[in-house]
PDB file of C-alpha atoms and ligand atoms in Angstrom:
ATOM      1  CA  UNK C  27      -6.938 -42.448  -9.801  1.00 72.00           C
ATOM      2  CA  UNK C  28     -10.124 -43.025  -7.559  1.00 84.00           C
ATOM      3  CA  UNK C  29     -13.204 -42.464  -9.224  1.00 95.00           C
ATOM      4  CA  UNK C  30     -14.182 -38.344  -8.018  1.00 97.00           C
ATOM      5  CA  UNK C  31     -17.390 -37.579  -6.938  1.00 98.00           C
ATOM      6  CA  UNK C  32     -18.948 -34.823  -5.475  1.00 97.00           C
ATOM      7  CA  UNK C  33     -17.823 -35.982  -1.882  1.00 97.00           C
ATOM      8  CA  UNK C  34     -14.596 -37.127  -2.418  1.00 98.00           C
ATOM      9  CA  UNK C  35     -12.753 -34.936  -5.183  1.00 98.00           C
ATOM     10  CA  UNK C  36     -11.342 -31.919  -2.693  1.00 98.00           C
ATOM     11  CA  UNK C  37      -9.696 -35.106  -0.585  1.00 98.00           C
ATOM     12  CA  UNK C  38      -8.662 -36.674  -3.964  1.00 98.00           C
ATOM     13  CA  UNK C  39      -7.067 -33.293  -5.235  1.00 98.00           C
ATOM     14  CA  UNK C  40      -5.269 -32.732  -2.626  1.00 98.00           C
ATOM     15  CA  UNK C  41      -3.955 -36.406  -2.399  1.00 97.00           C
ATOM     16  CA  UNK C  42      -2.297 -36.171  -5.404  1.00 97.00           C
ATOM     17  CA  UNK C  43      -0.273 -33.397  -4.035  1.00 98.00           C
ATOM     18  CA  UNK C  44       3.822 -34.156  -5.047  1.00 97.00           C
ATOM     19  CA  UNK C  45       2.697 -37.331  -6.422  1.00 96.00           C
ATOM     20  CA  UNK C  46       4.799 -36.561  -9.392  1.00 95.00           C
ATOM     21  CA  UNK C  47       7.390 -34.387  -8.129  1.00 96.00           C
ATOM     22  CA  UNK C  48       8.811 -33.069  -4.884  1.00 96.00           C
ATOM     23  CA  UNK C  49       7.165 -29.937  -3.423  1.00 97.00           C
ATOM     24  CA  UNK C  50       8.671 -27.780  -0.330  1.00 98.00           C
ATOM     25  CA  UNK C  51       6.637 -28.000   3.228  1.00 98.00           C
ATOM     26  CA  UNK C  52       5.248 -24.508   2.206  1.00 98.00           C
ATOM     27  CA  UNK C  53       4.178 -25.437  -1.083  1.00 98.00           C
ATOM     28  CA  UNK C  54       2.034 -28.421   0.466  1.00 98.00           C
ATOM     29  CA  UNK C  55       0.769 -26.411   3.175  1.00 98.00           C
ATOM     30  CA  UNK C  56      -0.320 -23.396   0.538  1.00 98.00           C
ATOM     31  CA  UNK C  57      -1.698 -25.840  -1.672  1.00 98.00           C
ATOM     32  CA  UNK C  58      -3.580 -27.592   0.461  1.00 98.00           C
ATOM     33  CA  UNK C  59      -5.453 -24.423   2.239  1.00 98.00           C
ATOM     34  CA  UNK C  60      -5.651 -23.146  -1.324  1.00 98.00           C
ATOM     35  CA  UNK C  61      -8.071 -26.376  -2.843  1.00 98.00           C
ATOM     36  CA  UNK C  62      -9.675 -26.380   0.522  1.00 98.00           C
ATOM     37  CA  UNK C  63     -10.835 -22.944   0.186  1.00 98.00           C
ATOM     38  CA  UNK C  64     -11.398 -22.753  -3.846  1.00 98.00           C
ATOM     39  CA  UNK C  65     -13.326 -25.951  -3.549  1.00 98.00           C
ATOM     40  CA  UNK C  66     -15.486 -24.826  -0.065  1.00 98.00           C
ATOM     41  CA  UNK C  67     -16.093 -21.280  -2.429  1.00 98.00           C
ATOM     42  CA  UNK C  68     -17.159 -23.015  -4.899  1.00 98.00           C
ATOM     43  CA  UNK C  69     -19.475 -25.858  -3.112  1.00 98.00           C
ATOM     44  CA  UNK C  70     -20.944 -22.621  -1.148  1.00 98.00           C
ATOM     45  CA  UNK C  71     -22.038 -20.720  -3.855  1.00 98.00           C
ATOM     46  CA  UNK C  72     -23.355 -23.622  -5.828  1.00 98.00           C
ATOM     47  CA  UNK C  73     -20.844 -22.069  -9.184  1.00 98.00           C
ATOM     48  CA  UNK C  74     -22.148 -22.707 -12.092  1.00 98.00           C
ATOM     49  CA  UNK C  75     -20.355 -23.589 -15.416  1.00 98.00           C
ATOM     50  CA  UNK C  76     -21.143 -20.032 -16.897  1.00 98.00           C
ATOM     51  CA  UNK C  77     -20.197 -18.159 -13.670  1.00 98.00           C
ATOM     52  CA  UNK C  78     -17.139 -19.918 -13.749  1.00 98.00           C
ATOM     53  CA  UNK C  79     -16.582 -19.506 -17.379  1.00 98.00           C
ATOM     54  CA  UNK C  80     -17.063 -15.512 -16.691  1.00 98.00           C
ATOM     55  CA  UNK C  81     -14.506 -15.702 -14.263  1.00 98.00           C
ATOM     56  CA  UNK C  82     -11.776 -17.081 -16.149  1.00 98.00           C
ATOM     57  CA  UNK C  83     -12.775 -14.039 -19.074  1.00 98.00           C
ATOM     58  CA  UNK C  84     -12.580 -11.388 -16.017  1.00 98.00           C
ATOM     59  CA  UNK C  85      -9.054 -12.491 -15.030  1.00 98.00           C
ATOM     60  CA  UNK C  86      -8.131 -12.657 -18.916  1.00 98.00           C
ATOM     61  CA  UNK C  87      -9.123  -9.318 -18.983  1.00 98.00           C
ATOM     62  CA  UNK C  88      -7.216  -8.043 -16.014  1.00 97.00           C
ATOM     63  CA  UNK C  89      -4.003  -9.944 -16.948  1.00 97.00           C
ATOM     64  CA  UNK C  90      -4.076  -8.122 -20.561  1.00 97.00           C
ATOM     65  CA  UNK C  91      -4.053  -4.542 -18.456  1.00 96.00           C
ATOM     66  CA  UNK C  92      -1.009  -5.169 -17.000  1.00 94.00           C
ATOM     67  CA  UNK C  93       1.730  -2.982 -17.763  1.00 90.00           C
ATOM     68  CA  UNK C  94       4.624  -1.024 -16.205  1.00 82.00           C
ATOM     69  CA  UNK C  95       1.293   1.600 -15.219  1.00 81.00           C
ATOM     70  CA  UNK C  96      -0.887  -0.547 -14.195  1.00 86.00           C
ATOM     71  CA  UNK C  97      -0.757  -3.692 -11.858  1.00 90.00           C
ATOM     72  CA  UNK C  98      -4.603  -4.617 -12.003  1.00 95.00           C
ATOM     73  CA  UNK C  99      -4.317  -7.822  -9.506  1.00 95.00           C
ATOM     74  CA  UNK C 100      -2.732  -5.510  -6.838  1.00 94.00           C
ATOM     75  CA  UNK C 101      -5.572  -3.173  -7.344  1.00 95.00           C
ATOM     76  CA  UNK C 102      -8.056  -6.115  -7.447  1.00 97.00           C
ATOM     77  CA  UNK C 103      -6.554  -7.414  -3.994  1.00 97.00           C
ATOM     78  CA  UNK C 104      -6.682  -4.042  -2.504  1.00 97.00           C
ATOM     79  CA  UNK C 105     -10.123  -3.407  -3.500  1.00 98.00           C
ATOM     80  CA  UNK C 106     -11.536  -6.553  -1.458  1.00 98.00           C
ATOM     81  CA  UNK C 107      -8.821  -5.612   1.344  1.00 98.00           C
ATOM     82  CA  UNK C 108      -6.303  -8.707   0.638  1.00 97.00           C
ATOM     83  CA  UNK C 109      -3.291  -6.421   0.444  1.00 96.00           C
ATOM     84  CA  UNK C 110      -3.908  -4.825   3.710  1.00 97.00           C
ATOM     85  CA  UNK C 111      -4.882  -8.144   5.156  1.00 98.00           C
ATOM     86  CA  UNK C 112      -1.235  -9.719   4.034  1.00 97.00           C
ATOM     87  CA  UNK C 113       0.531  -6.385   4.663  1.00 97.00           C
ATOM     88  CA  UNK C 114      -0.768  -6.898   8.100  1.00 97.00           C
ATOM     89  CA  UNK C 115       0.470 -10.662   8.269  1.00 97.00           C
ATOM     90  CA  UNK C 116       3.646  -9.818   7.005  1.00 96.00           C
ATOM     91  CA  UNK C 117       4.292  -6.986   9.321  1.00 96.00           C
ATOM     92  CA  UNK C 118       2.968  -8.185  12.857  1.00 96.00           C
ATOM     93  CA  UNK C 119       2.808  -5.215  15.193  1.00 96.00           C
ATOM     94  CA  UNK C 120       3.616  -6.768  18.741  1.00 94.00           C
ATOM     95  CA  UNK C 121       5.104  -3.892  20.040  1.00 95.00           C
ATOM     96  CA  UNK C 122       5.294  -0.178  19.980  1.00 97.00           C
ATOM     97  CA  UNK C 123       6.526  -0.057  16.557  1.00 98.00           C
ATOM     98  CA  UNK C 124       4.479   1.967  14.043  1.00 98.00           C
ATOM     99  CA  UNK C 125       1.904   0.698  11.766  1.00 98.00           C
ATOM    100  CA  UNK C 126       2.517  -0.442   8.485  1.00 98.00           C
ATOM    101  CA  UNK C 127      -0.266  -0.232   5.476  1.00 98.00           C
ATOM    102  CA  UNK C 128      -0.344  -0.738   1.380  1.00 97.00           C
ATOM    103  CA  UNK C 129       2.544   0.126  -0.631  1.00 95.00           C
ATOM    104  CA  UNK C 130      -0.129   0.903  -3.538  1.00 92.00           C
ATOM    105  CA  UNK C 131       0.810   0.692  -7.040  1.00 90.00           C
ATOM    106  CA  UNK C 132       2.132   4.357  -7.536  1.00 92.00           C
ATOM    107  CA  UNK C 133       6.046   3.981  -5.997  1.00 94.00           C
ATOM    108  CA  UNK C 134       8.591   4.589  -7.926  1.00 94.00           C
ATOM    109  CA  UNK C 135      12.177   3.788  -7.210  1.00 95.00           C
ATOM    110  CA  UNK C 136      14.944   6.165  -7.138  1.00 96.00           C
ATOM    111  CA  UNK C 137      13.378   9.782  -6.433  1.00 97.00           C
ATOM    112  CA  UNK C 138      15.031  12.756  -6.292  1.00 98.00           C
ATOM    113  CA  UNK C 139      17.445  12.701  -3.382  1.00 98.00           C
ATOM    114  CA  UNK C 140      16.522  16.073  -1.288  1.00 98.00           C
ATOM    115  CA  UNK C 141      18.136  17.329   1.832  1.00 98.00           C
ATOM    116  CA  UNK C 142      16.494  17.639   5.104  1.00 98.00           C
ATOM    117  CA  UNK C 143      13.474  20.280   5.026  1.00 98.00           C
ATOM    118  CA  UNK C 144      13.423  20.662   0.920  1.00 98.00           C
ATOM    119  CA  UNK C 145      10.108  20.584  -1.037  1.00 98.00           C
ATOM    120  CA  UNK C 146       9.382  18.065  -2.923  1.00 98.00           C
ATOM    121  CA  UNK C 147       6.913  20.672  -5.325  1.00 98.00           C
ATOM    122  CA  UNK C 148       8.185  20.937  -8.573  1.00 98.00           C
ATOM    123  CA  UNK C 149       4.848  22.116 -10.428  1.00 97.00           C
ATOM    124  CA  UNK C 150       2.304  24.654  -8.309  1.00 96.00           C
ATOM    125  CA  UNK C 151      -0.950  24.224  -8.357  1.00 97.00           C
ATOM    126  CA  UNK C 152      -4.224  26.710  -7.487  1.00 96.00           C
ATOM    127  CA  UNK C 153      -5.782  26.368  -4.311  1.00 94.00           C
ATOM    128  CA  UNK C 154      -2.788  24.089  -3.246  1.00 97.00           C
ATOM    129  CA  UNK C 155      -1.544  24.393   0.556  1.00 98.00           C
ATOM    130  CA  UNK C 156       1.813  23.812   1.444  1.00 98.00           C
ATOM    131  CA  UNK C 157       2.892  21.273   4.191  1.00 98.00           C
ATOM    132  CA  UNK C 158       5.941  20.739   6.675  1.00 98.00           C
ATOM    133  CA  UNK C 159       6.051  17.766   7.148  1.00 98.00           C
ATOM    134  CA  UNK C 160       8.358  17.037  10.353  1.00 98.00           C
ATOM    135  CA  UNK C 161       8.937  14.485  13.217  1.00 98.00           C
ATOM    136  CA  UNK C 162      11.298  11.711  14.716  1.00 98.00           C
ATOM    137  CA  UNK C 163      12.056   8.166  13.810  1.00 98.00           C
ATOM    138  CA  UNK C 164      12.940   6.052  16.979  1.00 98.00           C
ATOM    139  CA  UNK C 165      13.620   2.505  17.560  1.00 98.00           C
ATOM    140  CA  UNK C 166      11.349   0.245  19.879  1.00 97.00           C
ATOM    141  CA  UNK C 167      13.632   1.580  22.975  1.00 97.00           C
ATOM    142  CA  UNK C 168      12.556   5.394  22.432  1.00 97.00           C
ATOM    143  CA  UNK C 169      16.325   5.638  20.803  1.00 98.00           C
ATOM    144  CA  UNK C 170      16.479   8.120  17.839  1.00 98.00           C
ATOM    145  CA  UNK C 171      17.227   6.671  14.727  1.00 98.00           C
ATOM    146  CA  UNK C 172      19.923   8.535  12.343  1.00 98.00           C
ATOM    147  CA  UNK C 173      20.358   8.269   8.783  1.00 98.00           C
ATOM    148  CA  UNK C 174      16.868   6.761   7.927  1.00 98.00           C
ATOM    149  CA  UNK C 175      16.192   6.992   4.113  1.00 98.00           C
ATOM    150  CA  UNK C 176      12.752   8.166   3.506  1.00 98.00           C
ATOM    151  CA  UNK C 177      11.069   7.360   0.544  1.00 98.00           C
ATOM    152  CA  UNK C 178       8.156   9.936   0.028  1.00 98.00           C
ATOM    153  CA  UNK C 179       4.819  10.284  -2.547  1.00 98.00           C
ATOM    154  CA  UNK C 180       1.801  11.971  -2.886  1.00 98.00           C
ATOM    155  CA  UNK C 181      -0.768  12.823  -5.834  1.00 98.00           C
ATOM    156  CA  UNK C 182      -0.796  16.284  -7.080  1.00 98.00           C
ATOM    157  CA  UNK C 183      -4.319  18.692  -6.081  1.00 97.00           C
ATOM    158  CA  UNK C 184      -5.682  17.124  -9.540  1.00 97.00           C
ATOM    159  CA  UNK C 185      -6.061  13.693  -7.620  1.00 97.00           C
ATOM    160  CA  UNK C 186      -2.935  12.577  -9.876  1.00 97.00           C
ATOM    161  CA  UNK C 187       0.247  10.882  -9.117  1.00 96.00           C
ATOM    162  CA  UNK C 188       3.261  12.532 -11.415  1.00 96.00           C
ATOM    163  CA  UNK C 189       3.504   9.135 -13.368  1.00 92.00           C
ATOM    164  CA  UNK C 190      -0.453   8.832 -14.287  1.00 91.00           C
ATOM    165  CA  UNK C 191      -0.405  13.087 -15.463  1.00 96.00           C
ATOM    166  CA  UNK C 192       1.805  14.302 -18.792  1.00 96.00           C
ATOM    167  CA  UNK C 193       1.531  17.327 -17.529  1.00 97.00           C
ATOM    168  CA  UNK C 194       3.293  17.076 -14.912  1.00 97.00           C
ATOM    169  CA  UNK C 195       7.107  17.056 -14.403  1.00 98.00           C
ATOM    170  CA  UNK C 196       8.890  13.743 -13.767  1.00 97.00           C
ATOM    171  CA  UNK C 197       9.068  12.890 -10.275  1.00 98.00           C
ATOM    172  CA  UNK C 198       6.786  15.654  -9.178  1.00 98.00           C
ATOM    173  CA  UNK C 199       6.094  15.531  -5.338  1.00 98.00           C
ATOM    174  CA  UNK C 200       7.986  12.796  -4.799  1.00 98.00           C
ATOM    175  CA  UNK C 201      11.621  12.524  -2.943  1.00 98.00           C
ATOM    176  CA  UNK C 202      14.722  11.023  -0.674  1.00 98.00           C
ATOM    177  CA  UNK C 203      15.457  12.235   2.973  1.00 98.00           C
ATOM    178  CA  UNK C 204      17.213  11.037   5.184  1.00 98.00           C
ATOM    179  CA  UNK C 205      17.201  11.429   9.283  1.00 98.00           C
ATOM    180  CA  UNK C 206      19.463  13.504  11.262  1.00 98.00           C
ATOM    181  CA  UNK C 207      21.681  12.536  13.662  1.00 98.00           C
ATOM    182  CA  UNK C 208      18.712  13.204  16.182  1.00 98.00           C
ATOM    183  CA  UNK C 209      16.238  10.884  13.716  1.00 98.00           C
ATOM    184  CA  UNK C 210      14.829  13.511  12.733  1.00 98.00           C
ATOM    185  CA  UNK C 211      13.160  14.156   9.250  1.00 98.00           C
ATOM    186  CA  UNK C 212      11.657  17.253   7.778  1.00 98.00           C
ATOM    187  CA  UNK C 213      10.296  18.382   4.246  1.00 98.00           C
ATOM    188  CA  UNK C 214       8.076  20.617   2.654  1.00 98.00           C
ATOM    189  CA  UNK C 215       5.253  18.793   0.122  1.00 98.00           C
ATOM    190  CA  UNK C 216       1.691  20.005  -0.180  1.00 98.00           C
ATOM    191  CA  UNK C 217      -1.554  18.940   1.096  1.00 98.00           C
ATOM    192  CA  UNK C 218      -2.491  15.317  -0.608  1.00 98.00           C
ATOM    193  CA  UNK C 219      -6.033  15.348  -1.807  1.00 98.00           C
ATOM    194  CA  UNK C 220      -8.253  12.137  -2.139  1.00 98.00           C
ATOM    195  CA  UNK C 221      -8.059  10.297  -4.992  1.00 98.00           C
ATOM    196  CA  UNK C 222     -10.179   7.188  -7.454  1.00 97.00           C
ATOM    197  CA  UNK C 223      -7.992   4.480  -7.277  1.00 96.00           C
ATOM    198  CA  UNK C 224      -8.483   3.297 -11.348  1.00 94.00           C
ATOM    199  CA  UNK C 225     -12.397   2.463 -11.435  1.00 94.00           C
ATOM    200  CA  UNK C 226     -12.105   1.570 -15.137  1.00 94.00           C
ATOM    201  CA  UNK C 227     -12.145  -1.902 -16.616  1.00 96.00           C
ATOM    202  CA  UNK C 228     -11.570  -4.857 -14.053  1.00 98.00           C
ATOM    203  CA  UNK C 229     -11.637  -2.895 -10.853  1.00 97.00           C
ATOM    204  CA  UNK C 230     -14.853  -0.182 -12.360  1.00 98.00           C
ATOM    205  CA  UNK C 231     -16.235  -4.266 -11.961  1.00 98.00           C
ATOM    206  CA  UNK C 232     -15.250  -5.292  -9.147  1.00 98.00           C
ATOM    207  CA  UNK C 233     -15.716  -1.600  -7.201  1.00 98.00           C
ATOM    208  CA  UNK C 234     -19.730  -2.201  -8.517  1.00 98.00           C
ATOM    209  CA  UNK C 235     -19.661  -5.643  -7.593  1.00 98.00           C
ATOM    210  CA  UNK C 236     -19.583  -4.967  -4.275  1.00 98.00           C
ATOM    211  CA  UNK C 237     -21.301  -1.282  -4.097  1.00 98.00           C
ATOM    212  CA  UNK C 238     -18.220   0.378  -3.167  1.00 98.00           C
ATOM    213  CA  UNK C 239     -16.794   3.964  -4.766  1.00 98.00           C
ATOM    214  CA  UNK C 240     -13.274   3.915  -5.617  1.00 98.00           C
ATOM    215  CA  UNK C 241     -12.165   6.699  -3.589  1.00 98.00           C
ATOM    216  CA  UNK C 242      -9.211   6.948  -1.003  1.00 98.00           C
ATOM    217  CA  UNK C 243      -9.022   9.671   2.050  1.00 98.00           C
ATOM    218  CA  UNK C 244      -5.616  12.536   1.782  1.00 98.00           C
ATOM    219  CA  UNK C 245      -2.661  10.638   2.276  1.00 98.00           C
ATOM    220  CA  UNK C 246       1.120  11.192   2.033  1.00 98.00           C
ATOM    221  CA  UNK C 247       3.005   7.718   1.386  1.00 98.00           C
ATOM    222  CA  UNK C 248       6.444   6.723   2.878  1.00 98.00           C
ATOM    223  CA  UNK C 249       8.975   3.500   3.218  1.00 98.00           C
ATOM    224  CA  UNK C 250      11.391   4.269   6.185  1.00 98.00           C
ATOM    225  CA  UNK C 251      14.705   1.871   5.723  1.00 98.00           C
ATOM    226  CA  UNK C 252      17.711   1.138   7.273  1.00 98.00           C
ATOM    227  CA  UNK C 253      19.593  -1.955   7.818  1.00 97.00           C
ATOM    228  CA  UNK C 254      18.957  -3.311  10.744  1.00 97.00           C
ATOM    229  CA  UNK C 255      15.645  -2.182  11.133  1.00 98.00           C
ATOM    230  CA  UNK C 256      12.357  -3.728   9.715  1.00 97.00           C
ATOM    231  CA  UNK C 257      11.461  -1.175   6.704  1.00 97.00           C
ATOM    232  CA  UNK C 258       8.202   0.356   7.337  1.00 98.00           C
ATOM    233  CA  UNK C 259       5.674   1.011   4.668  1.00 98.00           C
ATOM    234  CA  UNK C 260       3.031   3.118   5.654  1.00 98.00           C
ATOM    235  CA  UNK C 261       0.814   6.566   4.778  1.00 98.00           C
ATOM    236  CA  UNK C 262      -0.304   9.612   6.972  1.00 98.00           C
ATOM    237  CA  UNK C 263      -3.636   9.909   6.604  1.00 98.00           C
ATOM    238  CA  UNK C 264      -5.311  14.379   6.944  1.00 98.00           C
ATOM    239  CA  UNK C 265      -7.648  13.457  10.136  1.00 98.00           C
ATOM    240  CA  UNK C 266      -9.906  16.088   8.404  1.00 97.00           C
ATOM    241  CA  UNK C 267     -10.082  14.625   4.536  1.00 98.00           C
ATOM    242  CA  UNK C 268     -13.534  13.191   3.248  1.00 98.00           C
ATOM    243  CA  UNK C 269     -13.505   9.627   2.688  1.00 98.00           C
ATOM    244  CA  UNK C 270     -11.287   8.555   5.635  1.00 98.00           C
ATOM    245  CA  UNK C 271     -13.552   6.178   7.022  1.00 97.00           C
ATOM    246  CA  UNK C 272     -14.796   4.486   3.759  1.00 96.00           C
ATOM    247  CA  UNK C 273     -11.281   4.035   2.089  1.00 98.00           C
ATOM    248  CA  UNK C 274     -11.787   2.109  -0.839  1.00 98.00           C
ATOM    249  CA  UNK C 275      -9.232  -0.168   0.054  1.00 98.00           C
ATOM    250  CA  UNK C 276      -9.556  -0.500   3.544  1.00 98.00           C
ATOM    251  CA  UNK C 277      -5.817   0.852   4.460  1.00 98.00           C
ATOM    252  CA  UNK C 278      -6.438   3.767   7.060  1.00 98.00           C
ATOM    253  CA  UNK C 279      -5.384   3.201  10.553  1.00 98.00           C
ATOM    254  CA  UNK C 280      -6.131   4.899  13.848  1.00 98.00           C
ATOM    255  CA  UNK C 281      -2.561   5.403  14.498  1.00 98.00           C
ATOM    256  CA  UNK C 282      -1.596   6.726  10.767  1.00 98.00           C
ATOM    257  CA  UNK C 283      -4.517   9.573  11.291  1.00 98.00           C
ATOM    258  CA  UNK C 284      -2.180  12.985  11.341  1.00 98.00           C
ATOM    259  CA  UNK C 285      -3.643  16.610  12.058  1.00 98.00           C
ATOM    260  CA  UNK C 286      -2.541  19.534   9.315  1.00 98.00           C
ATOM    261  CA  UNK C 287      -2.415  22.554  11.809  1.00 98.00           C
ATOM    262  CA  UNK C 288      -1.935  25.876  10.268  1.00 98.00           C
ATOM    263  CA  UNK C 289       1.788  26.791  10.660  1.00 98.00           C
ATOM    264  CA  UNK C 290       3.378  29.157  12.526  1.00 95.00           C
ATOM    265  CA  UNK C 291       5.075  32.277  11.698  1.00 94.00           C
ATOM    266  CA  UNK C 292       8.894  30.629  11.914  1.00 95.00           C
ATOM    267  CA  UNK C 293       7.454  28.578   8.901  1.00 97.00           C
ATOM    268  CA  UNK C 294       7.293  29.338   5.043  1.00 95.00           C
ATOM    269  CA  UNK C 295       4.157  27.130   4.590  1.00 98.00           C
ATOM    270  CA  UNK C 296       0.091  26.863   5.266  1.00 98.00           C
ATOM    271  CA  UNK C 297       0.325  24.000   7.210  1.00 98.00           C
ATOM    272  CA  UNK C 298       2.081  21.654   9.664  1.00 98.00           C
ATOM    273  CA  UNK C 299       2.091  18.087  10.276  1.00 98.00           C
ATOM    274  CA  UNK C 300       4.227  16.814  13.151  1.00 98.00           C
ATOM    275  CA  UNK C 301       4.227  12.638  12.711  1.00 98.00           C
ATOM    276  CA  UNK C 302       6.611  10.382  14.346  1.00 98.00           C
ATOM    277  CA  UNK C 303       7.315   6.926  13.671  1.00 98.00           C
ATOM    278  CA  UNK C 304       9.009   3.547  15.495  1.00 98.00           C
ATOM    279  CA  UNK C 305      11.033   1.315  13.650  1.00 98.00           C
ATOM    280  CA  UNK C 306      11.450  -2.360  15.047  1.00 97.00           C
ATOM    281  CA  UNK C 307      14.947  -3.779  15.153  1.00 96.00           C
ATOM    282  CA  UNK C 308      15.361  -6.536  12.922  1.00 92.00           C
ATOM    283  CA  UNK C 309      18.396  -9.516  12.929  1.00 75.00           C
ATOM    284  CA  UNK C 310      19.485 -10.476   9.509  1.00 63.00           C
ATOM    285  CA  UNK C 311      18.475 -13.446   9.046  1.00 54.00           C
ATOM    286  CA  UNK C 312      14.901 -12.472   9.610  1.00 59.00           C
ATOM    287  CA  UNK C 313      15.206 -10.766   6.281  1.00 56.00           C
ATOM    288  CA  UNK C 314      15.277 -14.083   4.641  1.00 57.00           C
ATOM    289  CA  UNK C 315      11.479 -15.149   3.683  1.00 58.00           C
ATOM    290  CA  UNK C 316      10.491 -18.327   5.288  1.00 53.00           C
ATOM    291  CA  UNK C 317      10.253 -21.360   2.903  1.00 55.00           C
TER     292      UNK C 317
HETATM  293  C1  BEZ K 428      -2.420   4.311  -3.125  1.00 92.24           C
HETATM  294  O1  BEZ K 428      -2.564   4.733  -2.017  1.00 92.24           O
HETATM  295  O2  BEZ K 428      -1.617   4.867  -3.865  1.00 92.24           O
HETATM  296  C2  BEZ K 428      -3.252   3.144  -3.585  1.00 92.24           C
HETATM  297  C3  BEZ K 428      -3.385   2.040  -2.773  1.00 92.24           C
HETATM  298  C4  BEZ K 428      -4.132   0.971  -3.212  1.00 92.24           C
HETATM  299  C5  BEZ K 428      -4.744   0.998  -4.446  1.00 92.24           C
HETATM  300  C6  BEZ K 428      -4.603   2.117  -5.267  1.00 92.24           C
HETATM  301  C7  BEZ K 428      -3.861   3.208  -4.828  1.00 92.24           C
HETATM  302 FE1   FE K 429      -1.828   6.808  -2.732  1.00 92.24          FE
END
């Protein structure tokens, strides 16, 4: 082992990289960017031993929060725009396919399967305003896309996702449609409100850290998926909500902006949001994660 010094120990560290063990190409190439860049952090901002020592406390803390409710390091990376930054990584856009953005941590698996142009609303709220929610999924070639299961979520008027409020019903505003054989979707839901993402413990920190509020613009939440296609995660932002260009986590797009017109007669609800999306063809073995 050479003798480390100030000058030498990110070269030395990274050196002894497999030197007891085999490691994949993408382990050595994550490894190596990952000392690079702790080490350059830490040489910029001169660290010192008690800063350091209050970081490893801060990441005890948000480890202990972690539960089936809570998943503090997703919020953590979303609040200094990491998850939007690898969401956008992940899913390249190099073509006319639609925009993807954060999954968040409020999904939940197996909603209510609902046919075309049901409501989603098992609970009413006052003052809430009722949405149809309509539009067509096509591929990259302007083809419409049948029998595309869409996974849909929203918080309730109280700013609350079902699972976060015991007073609302299980699986409240949330549900499974599925495309026509025209790709077309349609459901009723009501107007999503903005929200705090948690501002309590760990992310209350981090959020004053860095000066920010915690709050996110109106957005409905969906994952479009078929086989064959690339699944899309991604939100419709209200074009008119408060907070859409200061999200707290940095997820809004241009092209995920939707207007909530008032309806027309033919429909049973306040408002109407037309929103189509493009799905990208995808081969097989594309789905398999690099190495
Ligand atoms: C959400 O939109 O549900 C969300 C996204 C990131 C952090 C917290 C909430
Ligand atoms: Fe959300």
């Amino acid at each position: 082992m050479p003798n480390v010094t100030l000058d030498n120990i990110t070269d030395v560290v990274i050196g002894s990289l497999g030197q007891n063990g085999e490691i994949t190409p993408r382990q050595r190439e994550i490894m190596t960017s990952h000392i690079t860049h702790l080490h350059g952090f830490a040489r910029d901002v001169k660290l010192q031993h008690s800063e350091f020592l209050f970081a490893c406390d801060y990441l005890a803390r948000a480890g202990q929060l972690c539960s089936d409710k809570r998943q503090e390091f997703i919020l953590l990376a979303d609040i200094v725009g990491l998850e939007v930054l690898v969401d956008m990584l992940t899913n390249v856009v190099d073509g006319s396919e639609s925009e993807s953005t954060v999954l968040g941590p409020f999904y939940r698996d197996n909603p209510p399967v609902l046919p075309k142009g049901a409501s989603t609303v098992q609970k009413h709220f006052d003052g809430e305003e009722t949405v149809y929610f309509e539009g067509y999924i096509r591929d990259t070639d302007g083809r419409p896309v049948p029998g595309v299961t869409l996974d849909i979520w929203e918080d309730a008027p109280n700013g609350l996702y079902e699972n976060h409020d015991p007073d609302q019903p299980d699986y409240n505003l949330r549900g499974r449609f599925e495309t026509d054989e025209n790709g077309h979707y349609a459901f009723r839901a009501i107007r999503p409100v903005p929200y705090p993402i948690p501002d309590d413990e760990t992310a209350g920190e981090l959020l004053r850290a860095m000066g920010h509020h915690p709050n996110r613009p109106g957005h409905m939440h969906f994952i479009l998926s078929k086989d064959g296609y690339r699944p899309l995660i991604s939100q419709i932002y209200d074009s008119s909500s408060k907070w859409l260009d200061n999200d707290s986590v940095f997820a809004v797009k241009d092209s995920l902006v939707g207007e909530f017109k008032p309806a027309g007669d033919e429909l049973d609800t306040d408002l109407h949001v037309q929103f189509d999306f493009v799905l990208k063809p995808q081969m097989a073995e594309q789905l398999v994660p690099a190495e």
